[in-house]
Structures are given as C-alpha cells and as structure tokens.
Short mmCIF file of C-alpha atoms in Angstrom, two decimals:
data_model
loop_
_atom_site.label_atom_id
_atom_site.label_comp_id
_atom_site.label_asym_id
_atom_site.label_seq_id
_atom_site.Cartn_x
_atom_site.Cartn_y
_atom_site.Cartn_z
CA MET A 1 146.31 -6.51 -19.72
CA SER A 2 146.35 -9.73 -17.82
CA VAL A 3 146.76 -12.15 -20.60
CA PRO A 4 149.61 -14.50 -21.40
CA LYS A 5 151.87 -14.75 -24.23
CA LEU A 6 151.05 -18.14 -25.39
CA ARG A 7 147.48 -19.16 -25.21
CA PHE A 8 145.34 -21.88 -26.65
CA LYS A 9 143.56 -20.43 -29.37
CA GLU A 10 139.95 -21.08 -28.30
CA PHE A 11 140.11 -18.77 -25.18
CA ASP A 12 140.27 -14.92 -24.93
CA GLY A 13 139.63 -12.23 -22.44
CA ASP A 14 141.34 -10.97 -19.35
CA TRP A 15 142.40 -13.19 -16.40
CA ASN A 16 141.38 -12.34 -12.83
CA LYS A 17 144.59 -11.30 -11.21
CA ASN A 18 144.09 -10.51 -7.42
CA SER A 19 145.85 -11.72 -4.09
CA ILE A 20 145.47 -15.14 -2.69
CA GLN A 21 143.60 -13.13 0.26
CA TYR A 22 141.10 -11.87 -2.36
CA PHE A 23 140.44 -15.38 -3.73
CA MET A 24 140.11 -16.82 -0.09
CA ASP A 25 137.52 -13.90 1.21
CA THR A 26 135.92 -12.88 -1.90
CA ASN A 27 135.53 -15.63 -4.16
CA PHE A 28 135.70 -18.14 -1.60
CA ILE A 29 137.34 -20.66 -4.11
CA LEU A 30 140.66 -21.29 -2.00
CA ASP A 31 141.30 -22.31 1.77
CA GLN A 32 144.99 -22.31 3.32
CA MET A 33 146.57 -23.28 6.55
CA ASP A 34 149.95 -24.13 7.86
CA GLY A 35 151.09 -26.88 10.39
CA ASN A 36 150.67 -26.87 13.88
CA HIS A 37 152.82 -24.37 16.33
CA GLY A 38 152.80 -24.37 20.13
CA GLU A 39 151.77 -27.24 22.60
CA LEU A 40 150.68 -29.69 19.76
CA TYR A 41 154.12 -29.30 18.12
CA PRO A 42 155.33 -33.09 18.33
CA LYS A 43 158.33 -34.12 20.36
CA SER A 44 160.97 -36.23 18.70
CA GLU A 45 159.91 -39.44 20.55
CA GLU A 46 156.46 -39.24 19.36
CA PHE A 47 157.19 -40.22 16.03
CA SER A 48 157.35 -43.90 14.83
CA SER A 49 157.82 -46.08 11.91
CA THR A 50 153.90 -46.27 10.93
CA GLY A 51 151.00 -44.31 11.37
CA VAL A 52 150.05 -41.06 9.83
CA PRO A 53 152.59 -39.15 7.86
CA TYR A 54 154.07 -35.73 9.01
CA ILE A 55 155.13 -33.84 6.21
CA SER A 56 157.68 -31.26 6.28
CA ALA A 57 159.24 -28.70 3.55
CA THR A 58 161.85 -30.97 2.69
CA ASP A 59 159.80 -33.98 1.73
CA PHE A 60 158.42 -32.96 -1.48
CA SER A 61 159.67 -31.43 -4.63
CA PHE A 62 159.06 -31.54 -8.23
CA GLY A 63 155.64 -32.01 -7.79
CA ASP A 64 155.32 -34.89 -5.50
CA VAL A 65 155.56 -36.15 -1.67
CA ASN A 66 158.06 -38.69 -0.71
CA PHE A 67 156.18 -40.66 1.69
CA ALA A 68 159.33 -42.96 2.43
CA LYS A 69 161.12 -39.75 3.68
CA CYS A 70 158.62 -38.39 5.96
CA LYS A 71 158.10 -38.97 9.68
CA ARG A 72 154.95 -40.50 10.95
CA LEU A 73 152.81 -40.16 14.02
CA PRO A 74 150.38 -42.82 15.60
CA ILE A 75 146.77 -42.14 14.58
CA GLU A 76 145.43 -41.12 18.07
CA ARG A 77 148.35 -38.56 18.44
CA ALA A 78 147.43 -37.25 14.88
CA LYS A 79 143.73 -36.82 15.61
CA LEU A 80 144.54 -34.23 18.36
CA PHE A 81 145.93 -31.57 15.74
CA LYS A 82 143.83 -28.63 15.13
CA LYS A 83 145.41 -27.42 11.91
CA GLY A 84 147.79 -28.30 9.52
CA ILE A 85 145.23 -31.22 8.35
CA ALA A 86 145.99 -31.74 4.58
CA LYS A 87 143.88 -33.97 2.41
CA ASN A 88 144.17 -35.69 -0.74
CA GLY A 89 144.25 -33.19 -3.85
CA ASP A 90 145.58 -30.12 -1.90
CA VAL A 91 148.40 -28.06 -3.23
CA LEU A 92 151.42 -28.22 -0.82
CA PHE A 93 154.09 -25.04 -0.56
CA ALA A 94 157.13 -25.17 1.18
CA HIS A 95 157.53 -21.93 3.04
CA ASN A 96 160.09 -22.24 5.92
CA ALA A 97 163.99 -22.69 5.60
CA THR A 98 163.33 -24.89 2.51
CA VAL A 99 161.15 -22.38 0.37
CA GLY A 100 159.78 -22.90 -2.90
CA PRO A 101 158.89 -26.68 -3.43
CA VAL A 102 155.58 -27.51 -4.51
CA ALA A 103 153.26 -30.87 -4.67
CA ILE A 104 149.95 -32.00 -5.01
CA LEU A 105 149.13 -34.55 -2.15
CA LYS A 106 148.08 -37.81 -3.35
CA THR A 107 147.01 -40.09 -0.46
CA ASP A 108 144.27 -42.72 0.18
CA LEU A 109 144.34 -41.75 3.90
CA ASP A 110 141.74 -39.54 5.17
CA PHE A 111 144.26 -36.69 5.98
CA VAL A 112 147.97 -36.34 6.77
CA ILE A 113 149.56 -33.66 9.25
CA LEU A 114 151.87 -30.74 7.76
CA SER A 115 154.71 -29.17 9.92
CA THR A 116 155.24 -25.93 10.55
CA THR A 117 157.36 -25.44 7.61
CA ALA A 118 154.62 -26.20 5.12
CA THR A 119 151.19 -24.75 3.84
CA TYR A 120 148.28 -26.42 2.06
CA TYR A 121 146.00 -24.82 -0.41
CA ARG A 122 142.70 -26.34 -0.85
CA CYS A 123 140.74 -25.37 -4.27
CA ASP A 124 136.96 -25.25 -4.89
CA THR A 125 137.71 -27.47 -8.00
CA ALA A 126 134.78 -26.31 -9.71
CA ASN A 127 136.39 -22.90 -10.03
CA LEU A 128 140.13 -23.25 -9.28
CA SER A 129 142.04 -26.14 -10.62
CA ASN A 130 144.73 -27.65 -8.14
CA HIS A 131 146.87 -28.72 -11.01
CA TYR A 132 146.56 -25.17 -12.27
CA LEU A 133 147.44 -23.60 -8.96
CA LYS A 134 150.48 -26.08 -8.44
CA ASN A 135 151.99 -24.75 -11.91
CA TYR A 136 151.37 -21.49 -11.34
CA PHE A 137 153.35 -21.60 -7.90
CA GLU A 138 156.08 -22.84 -9.85
CA SER A 139 156.29 -20.04 -12.47
CA ASP A 140 158.57 -17.22 -12.23
CA PHE A 141 155.66 -14.74 -11.82
CA PHE A 142 155.09 -16.33 -8.34
CA VAL A 143 158.53 -17.06 -7.26
CA GLN A 144 159.80 -13.42 -7.96
CA GLN A 145 157.14 -12.31 -5.71
CA TYR A 146 158.03 -14.12 -2.90
CA PHE A 147 161.66 -13.78 -3.20
CA GLY A 148 161.07 -10.27 -3.02
CA ILE A 149 159.48 -10.23 0.44
CA MET A 150 161.01 -13.21 2.00
CA SER A 151 161.97 -12.83 5.75
CA GLN A 152 165.58 -14.04 6.18
CA SER A 153 165.86 -13.03 9.91
CA THR A 154 167.42 -16.49 11.04
CA ARG A 155 166.44 -18.70 7.97
CA ASN A 156 164.49 -18.07 4.96
CA GLN A 157 160.66 -18.13 5.48
CA VAL A 158 157.48 -17.03 3.76
CA PRO A 159 154.95 -16.65 6.73
CA ILE A 160 151.18 -17.75 6.27
CA THR A 161 150.08 -14.25 6.64
CA THR A 162 152.84 -12.92 3.84
CA GLN A 163 151.49 -15.51 1.27
CA ARG A 164 148.17 -14.03 1.17
CA LYS A 165 149.49 -10.99 -0.05
CA LEU A 166 150.92 -12.57 -3.13
CA ASN A 167 149.04 -12.29 -6.16
CA ILE A 168 147.85 -15.31 -8.65
CA ALA A 169 146.20 -14.86 -12.29
CA VAL A 170 143.23 -17.08 -12.74
CA PRO A 171 141.46 -17.68 -16.01
CA ASN A 172 138.10 -19.41 -16.14
CA ILE A 173 138.12 -23.15 -15.22
CA GLN A 174 138.06 -24.38 -18.53
CA GLU A 175 141.08 -22.66 -19.79
CA GLN A 176 142.90 -23.88 -16.24
CA THR A 177 142.02 -27.17 -17.02
CA LYS A 178 143.68 -27.19 -20.45
CA ILE A 179 146.70 -25.51 -19.18
CA ALA A 180 146.92 -27.95 -16.17
CA SER A 181 146.45 -31.02 -18.64
CA PHE A 182 149.18 -29.70 -21.05
CA LEU A 183 151.60 -29.14 -18.19
CA SER A 184 150.88 -32.30 -16.54
CA ALA A 185 151.90 -34.20 -19.70
CA VAL A 186 155.36 -32.48 -19.72
CA ASP A 187 155.47 -33.18 -15.67
CA GLU A 188 154.73 -36.88 -16.57
CA LYS A 189 157.76 -36.90 -19.18
CA ILE A 190 159.95 -35.40 -16.35
CA SER A 191 158.97 -38.03 -13.83
CA GLN A 192 159.56 -40.71 -16.48
CA LEU A 193 163.15 -39.63 -17.08
CA THR A 194 163.88 -39.12 -13.26
CA GLN A 195 162.49 -42.70 -12.43
CA LYS A 196 164.88 -43.98 -15.36
CA HIS A 197 167.88 -41.95 -13.89
CA GLU A 198 167.09 -43.52 -10.37
CA LEU A 199 166.80 -47.05 -11.91
CA LEU A 200 170.03 -46.67 -13.95
CA SER A 201 171.86 -45.27 -10.51
CA GLN A 202 170.53 -48.32 -8.62
CA TYR A 203 171.62 -50.62 -11.34
CA LYS A 204 175.14 -49.14 -11.35
CA GLN A 205 175.47 -49.30 -7.60
CA GLY A 206 174.34 -52.96 -7.55
CA MET A 207 177.01 -53.59 -10.23
CA MET A 208 179.86 -51.75 -8.23
CA GLN A 209 178.94 -54.02 -5.02
CA LYS A 210 179.39 -57.16 -7.22
CA LEU A 211 182.25 -56.22 -8.98
CA PHE A 212 184.27 -54.76 -6.12
CA SER A 213 183.60 -57.72 -3.96
CA GLN A 214 184.38 -60.07 -7.03
CA GLN A 215 181.06 -61.66 -6.97
CA ILE A 216 181.27 -61.03 -10.83
CA ARG A 217 184.57 -61.20 -12.64
CA PHE A 218 185.79 -60.24 -15.91
CA LYS A 219 187.70 -62.68 -18.12
CA ALA A 220 190.96 -61.85 -20.04
CA ASP A 221 190.58 -61.42 -23.83
CA ASP A 222 191.92 -64.83 -24.53
CA GLY A 223 189.24 -66.29 -21.86
CA SER A 224 191.50 -66.82 -19.21
CA GLU A 225 190.86 -66.14 -15.62
CA PHE A 226 192.68 -62.89 -14.10
CA GLY A 227 194.76 -63.36 -10.76
CA GLU A 228 193.78 -62.49 -7.41
CA TRP A 229 193.02 -58.84 -6.38
CA GLU A 230 195.68 -56.86 -3.91
CA GLU A 231 194.65 -54.64 -1.12
CA LYS A 232 196.75 -51.50 -0.46
CA PRO A 233 196.67 -48.05 0.84
CA LEU A 234 195.69 -45.49 -1.47
CA LYS A 235 198.81 -43.76 -0.77
CA ASN A 236 201.05 -46.84 -2.21
CA ILE A 237 199.38 -46.19 -5.63
CA ALA A 238 198.52 -42.23 -5.99
CA LYS A 239 200.01 -39.13 -4.89
CA ILE A 240 197.77 -36.86 -2.72
CA TYR A 241 197.58 -33.12 -2.73
CA ASP A 242 195.46 -30.65 -1.03
CA GLY A 243 194.51 -27.03 -3.16
CA THR A 244 195.68 -23.58 -2.11
CA HIS A 245 195.12 -22.41 1.71
CA GLN A 246 194.67 -19.02 0.51
CA THR A 247 191.48 -17.64 -0.19
CA PRO A 248 192.00 -16.00 -3.79
CA ASN A 249 191.35 -12.61 -5.05
CA TYR A 250 189.01 -13.36 -8.00
CA VAL A 251 189.11 -11.71 -11.08
CA GLU A 252 186.42 -11.16 -13.89
CA GLU A 253 188.67 -13.32 -16.36
CA GLY A 254 191.68 -15.71 -15.85
CA VAL A 255 192.10 -19.30 -15.09
CA PRO A 256 189.28 -21.22 -13.60
CA PHE A 257 189.27 -22.24 -10.08
CA TYR A 258 187.59 -25.12 -8.55
CA SER A 259 186.01 -25.89 -5.31
CA VAL A 260 183.67 -28.49 -3.67
CA GLU A 261 180.48 -26.98 -5.40
CA HIS A 262 181.94 -27.85 -8.72
CA VAL A 263 182.47 -31.43 -7.75
CA THR A 264 179.45 -32.18 -6.02
CA ALA A 265 177.19 -30.44 -8.96
CA ASN A 266 179.39 -32.17 -11.58
CA ASN A 267 179.57 -28.72 -13.22
CA PHE A 268 182.89 -27.31 -14.10
CA SER A 269 181.60 -24.86 -16.78
CA LYS A 270 180.66 -21.97 -14.48
CA THR A 271 183.69 -20.96 -12.17
CA LYS A 272 185.17 -17.99 -10.58
CA PHE A 273 188.53 -17.17 -12.00
CA ILE A 274 192.16 -16.32 -10.26
CA ALA A 275 194.86 -14.39 -11.95
CA GLU A 276 197.38 -15.85 -14.46
CA ASP A 277 200.32 -15.10 -11.94
CA VAL A 278 198.62 -16.55 -8.96
CA PHE A 279 197.89 -19.51 -11.07
CA LEU A 280 201.49 -19.95 -12.09
CA ASP A 281 202.72 -19.72 -8.59
CA GLU A 282 200.39 -22.64 -7.40
CA LEU A 283 201.48 -24.43 -10.45
CA LYS A 284 205.05 -24.86 -8.87
CA ARG A 285 203.64 -26.90 -5.98
CA VAL A 286 200.93 -28.79 -8.01
CA GLN A 287 199.20 -29.17 -11.21
CA LEU A 288 195.95 -30.50 -12.47
CA GLU A 289 196.25 -32.74 -15.50
CA LYS A 290 194.10 -35.17 -17.42
CA ASN A 291 193.21 -38.46 -15.44
CA ASP A 292 193.47 -36.88 -12.01
CA ILE A 293 191.02 -37.30 -9.37
CA LEU A 294 189.45 -34.45 -7.50
CA LEU A 295 187.76 -35.44 -4.19
CA THR A 296 185.84 -33.54 -1.61
CA ARG A 297 187.17 -33.36 1.71
CA ILE A 298 185.66 -30.36 3.90
CA GLY A 299 182.23 -29.97 4.28
CA ASP A 300 181.12 -32.44 1.88
CA ILE A 301 183.53 -35.72 2.40
CA GLY A 302 183.98 -38.30 -0.40
CA THR A 303 182.43 -37.02 -3.67
CA SER A 304 184.90 -37.74 -6.43
CA LYS A 305 185.47 -36.71 -9.90
CA LEU A 306 187.74 -37.85 -12.84
CA ILE A 307 189.43 -35.24 -14.78
CA ASP A 308 188.70 -36.41 -18.28
CA TRP A 309 189.17 -33.34 -19.96
CA ASP A 310 192.21 -31.19 -20.88
CA VAL A 311 192.50 -28.83 -17.95
CA ARG A 312 194.06 -25.58 -17.12
CA ALA A 313 192.88 -24.65 -13.39
CA SER A 314 193.50 -24.43 -10.05
CA PHE A 315 191.84 -25.53 -7.10
CA TYR A 316 190.89 -24.87 -3.29
CA VAL A 317 192.11 -26.50 -0.24
CA SER A 318 188.74 -28.10 0.43
CA LEU A 319 189.47 -30.61 -2.34
CA ALA A 320 192.14 -33.40 -2.46
CA LEU A 321 194.03 -33.96 -5.86
CA ILE A 322 194.67 -37.66 -6.38
CA LYS A 323 197.47 -38.57 -8.94
CA VAL A 324 197.41 -42.21 -9.49
CA ASP A 325 200.50 -43.75 -10.92
CA LYS A 326 200.88 -45.14 -14.43
CA LYS A 327 200.62 -48.85 -13.56
CA HIS A 328 197.20 -48.21 -12.26
CA ASN A 329 193.90 -47.08 -14.15
CA SER A 330 192.70 -43.89 -12.60
CA SER A 331 189.15 -44.26 -13.71
CA PHE A 332 188.98 -47.86 -12.00
CA VAL A 333 190.33 -45.73 -8.89
CA ASN A 334 187.48 -43.21 -9.36
CA GLN A 335 184.80 -45.82 -9.64
CA TYR A 336 186.24 -47.63 -6.44
CA ILE A 337 186.34 -44.40 -4.48
CA LYS A 338 182.38 -44.41 -5.16
CA SER A 339 182.12 -47.60 -3.74
CA VAL A 340 180.52 -48.20 -0.42
CA PHE A 341 184.08 -50.13 0.79
CA PHE A 342 185.83 -46.65 0.13
CA GLN A 343 183.04 -44.66 1.34
CA ARG A 344 182.96 -46.58 4.82
CA GLU A 345 186.61 -45.96 5.21
CA LEU A 346 186.39 -42.27 4.44
CA HIS A 347 183.70 -41.83 7.04
CA GLU A 348 185.35 -43.54 9.74
CA ARG A 349 188.44 -41.48 9.28
CA THR A 350 186.67 -38.02 8.85
CA ILE A 351 186.63 -35.56 11.70
CA HIS A 352 183.05 -35.44 12.27
CA VAL A 353 183.35 -32.92 15.54
CA ALA A 354 185.01 -30.21 13.36
CA PHE A 355 182.85 -27.48 11.74
CA PRO A 356 182.50 -28.20 8.88
CA LYS A 357 183.63 -31.76 9.18
CA LYS A 358 186.74 -32.75 7.33
CA ILE A 359 189.14 -35.53 6.47
CA ASN A 360 193.08 -35.13 6.60
CA LEU A 361 195.16 -35.77 3.38
CA GLY A 362 197.03 -38.40 5.32
CA GLU A 363 193.81 -40.23 6.35
CA ILE A 364 192.76 -40.19 2.73
CA GLY A 365 196.09 -41.91 1.84
CA LEU A 366 195.34 -44.68 4.30
CA CYS A 367 192.00 -45.82 3.04
CA LEU A 368 192.30 -49.17 1.43
CA ILE A 369 191.93 -49.98 -2.09
CA ARG A 370 191.07 -53.43 -3.80
CA LEU A 371 193.11 -53.93 -6.76
CA PRO A 372 192.86 -56.43 -9.64
CA CYS A 373 195.64 -56.33 -12.77
CA LEU A 374 195.63 -53.42 -14.93
CA GLU A 375 193.66 -55.21 -17.64
CA GLU A 376 191.19 -55.90 -15.52
CA GLN A 377 190.84 -52.57 -13.75
CA THR A 378 190.50 -51.15 -17.25
CA LYS A 379 187.42 -53.63 -18.20
CA ILE A 380 185.57 -52.66 -15.18
CA ALA A 381 186.39 -49.02 -15.42
CA ASN A 382 185.05 -49.34 -19.07
CA PHE A 383 181.90 -50.99 -17.95
CA LEU A 384 181.02 -48.53 -15.28
CA SER A 385 182.06 -45.61 -17.31
CA ALA A 386 179.55 -46.71 -20.24
CA ILE A 387 176.83 -46.60 -17.33
CA ASP A 388 177.75 -43.45 -16.22
CA GLN A 389 177.62 -41.97 -19.80
CA LYS A 390 173.88 -43.35 -19.96
CA ILE A 391 173.19 -41.92 -16.50
CA GLU A 392 174.58 -38.37 -17.76
CA VAL A 393 172.28 -38.67 -21.04
CA VAL A 394 169.00 -38.97 -19.07
CA ALA A 395 170.27 -36.18 -16.46
CA GLN A 396 170.85 -33.79 -19.21
CA GLN A 397 167.45 -35.00 -20.87
CA ILE A 398 165.83 -34.22 -17.44
CA GLU A 399 167.45 -30.53 -17.17
CA GLN A 400 166.39 -29.85 -20.74
CA ALA A 401 162.69 -30.95 -20.06
CA LYS A 402 162.81 -28.70 -16.93
CA GLN A 403 164.15 -25.75 -18.78
CA TRP A 404 161.37 -26.15 -21.60
CA LYS A 405 158.82 -26.26 -18.84
CA LYS A 406 160.39 -22.92 -17.29
CA GLY A 407 159.93 -21.44 -20.45
CA LEU A 408 156.30 -22.59 -21.04
CA LEU A 409 155.47 -21.20 -17.31
CA GLN A 410 156.82 -17.90 -18.32
CA GLN A 411 154.79 -17.59 -21.54
CA MET A 412 151.45 -19.52 -20.43
CA PHE A 413 151.19 -17.39 -17.14
CA VAL A 414 150.72 -13.68 -16.30
#
C-alpha cells in the first residue's frame, strides 16, 4: 500500500507512486531540464558582477538560493541560452559534484540560468505542488534512490536521464498542499534559527575586531584602566607540538583519536580509537590536557578548539597542540587565534603550493599575538565565550529542528 505512516486524518486512499518520467510523459504535470553544455557553456571572462544569476549546485542549500554567492552573466549573453532557463517557483536539484541540495527558486527576474550541475523541475501547480516536490526530494525515500544509482566515475553525479528513472509518490493536490504547508512552517523555524545563528556570529566577529584592535577596552574591577598591550610571537607564551606521524591501526574500542575533521566539525563525540599501548607510547612525547588548544595545520588551516573538558585522547600530525603557559589565559589565546589578525598571519605563513596545503609548527610559533594583562585577558575571554555559548545553543536548536523534520519526512512520505 502506497500510504504514509503519518497522515492528516481527512485524507485516505493510495498515493500515485511512479517514475519521474511517468509524471512527465503520462500526467504532463512535471517538466525537467538541466544546464547548458557544449558551445554555449560560458567562459570565465564572460561573468560580471551584475546581470542574470548563473546558478550552480553549490549556490543553494536548505531550500534557498544564495544569490549573493552565484556568478552572473550580462543579459544579452544570458538570452543566448537554449535550456537551463529556470523561472520563479521551479524546484532546483543539485545533481553534479555536489549532489542532493534542493531549493525553490524565488526571483523577481523573468529567468535565471542554471549551470550543468543543476536541474530544474517545473510543476503544473494545479496538480503538483512545488513545495511538496521540494520536500519529497529531501526525504530518505528519494535520497536512497539516487545514492543507489549515483555515478562515481570521476565525481558524484546523477545525470538528468537517470533522474527520470527515480520514483516519487504523489497524493491529490489537496493533501500535497496540506503537507507542504505544514513542512514549510518547519522550514521557516529552521530559517529563523539559522538567521539568528548568523547574526550572533556576525556580532561576535565585530566584537572581536573591536576588542583585539583595542577600540573597546575593559576596566579593572576597581574601575581603573588596564595597561598597554604587548605583542609577542606565539612561541614565547606557549609550547607547540604536532600529533603522531604514524597512521594508526584503529581498534573497535580504545582511546579516542582526534584529527582535523573533529576540530572543523567541533564534534569530538564520534572518533576512531587506538590501542591503549599505542596511546601510552605517544604519551611519552606529548599529552593532551584540559585548557590546551588544538589547531588545524594540514588541509584546513587555522581552525582552533579549546579543550575545555577532561581529556584522554591522542591526535594526528594534521593538528597542532598549543600549550599556553600559566601566565596567560588559554581561552583568550584561543579567541585571538580566531581573529582576522592571527588568521592573516597564518595565511601568509602557509605553504599554499603543497598538496594538501600546510603550515609548519615553527611558522605557527612565529605568528604574533597581542596580549593585555592576565586580568584583561580573562575578561575578554569570558565575554567572547559567553557569546560562543549562545551561538552553540542556537546551533543545537537548528540541528534538533533538522532532525525533527527528517523524522517527519520519513513518516509523511512513502
């Protein structure tokens, strides 16, 4: 029976489950097209800062197109395209290199142009809701289908002809509209939380700029002014180590092993494990401790994480470990590392021609850090950490909302 587990009580009966090709050729309620190939494919010098948006797979996610990110073509050039001409209300599906993101195109323009990495789906909205289709494309029922047949010859892709073989399940338009309206409210909540997260992040960046450039200064508890800041190489206030150079033999249970992805994702709960004897041997050289700082140095450069928990783990060579001396506040140092001042130095000292790019430990130690007295360091660190906590709370709310929606999609579709 093609019926969902969770359904609005006023509806019954089976859903029409068929291939996309069926809904294009038999019902005529769906049209589909990808971007231009061949001689019409634009050259890099043809793009400009204004004009018609040229949308690629990486320009949309979470239901919306990021028009500030996409390239643009002059209107006369855009008019030469014969296909990939998307219009307001079309459902966009990323199908090449980046596979899976979905969005509904919202634009006041007569049209936009799609690159070869995206497909548009145009619905006969009297019979097929674009918001319903967008949500269906995000469901596990659809995702599992294209993952099962996705071409991976050079990069992930689901060609347009392959997409037509995928199945979608469609109830009557009244039920589609009810489902789409309900899920759109969930999307709106996620969008509001995402905007709040972005605003908090922007606020923190602005405050970091003002604090570390000393446009804003804290005062001592007695109201007196703090003294002048000093500027020192990082190596003068910290010892810097890298992780093991040996690719470990992982075990099912043992000691957690950290690498770049744990720092960049800010998630240390899911790790691989190394054997106890391997950990103890590495411990003779260097030990992770609470209040140490982990810094990415190979591939991703400059993402930092303060270890604010009781830690018993080892780490890979792609990370640097910064042990700040007792005369300085490690939380302040971690915040300063995230500043544009320190990140600029890291960038300048990075070996960009290496693959993957990297920065040597010695170069990290030469990067300069501006230092107030310990009391002012602590005040700045506490202030910025409080903002971080708010950002983290919102990030968790976003993840919870996304997981809730994922559960709804699993139960409301077939």
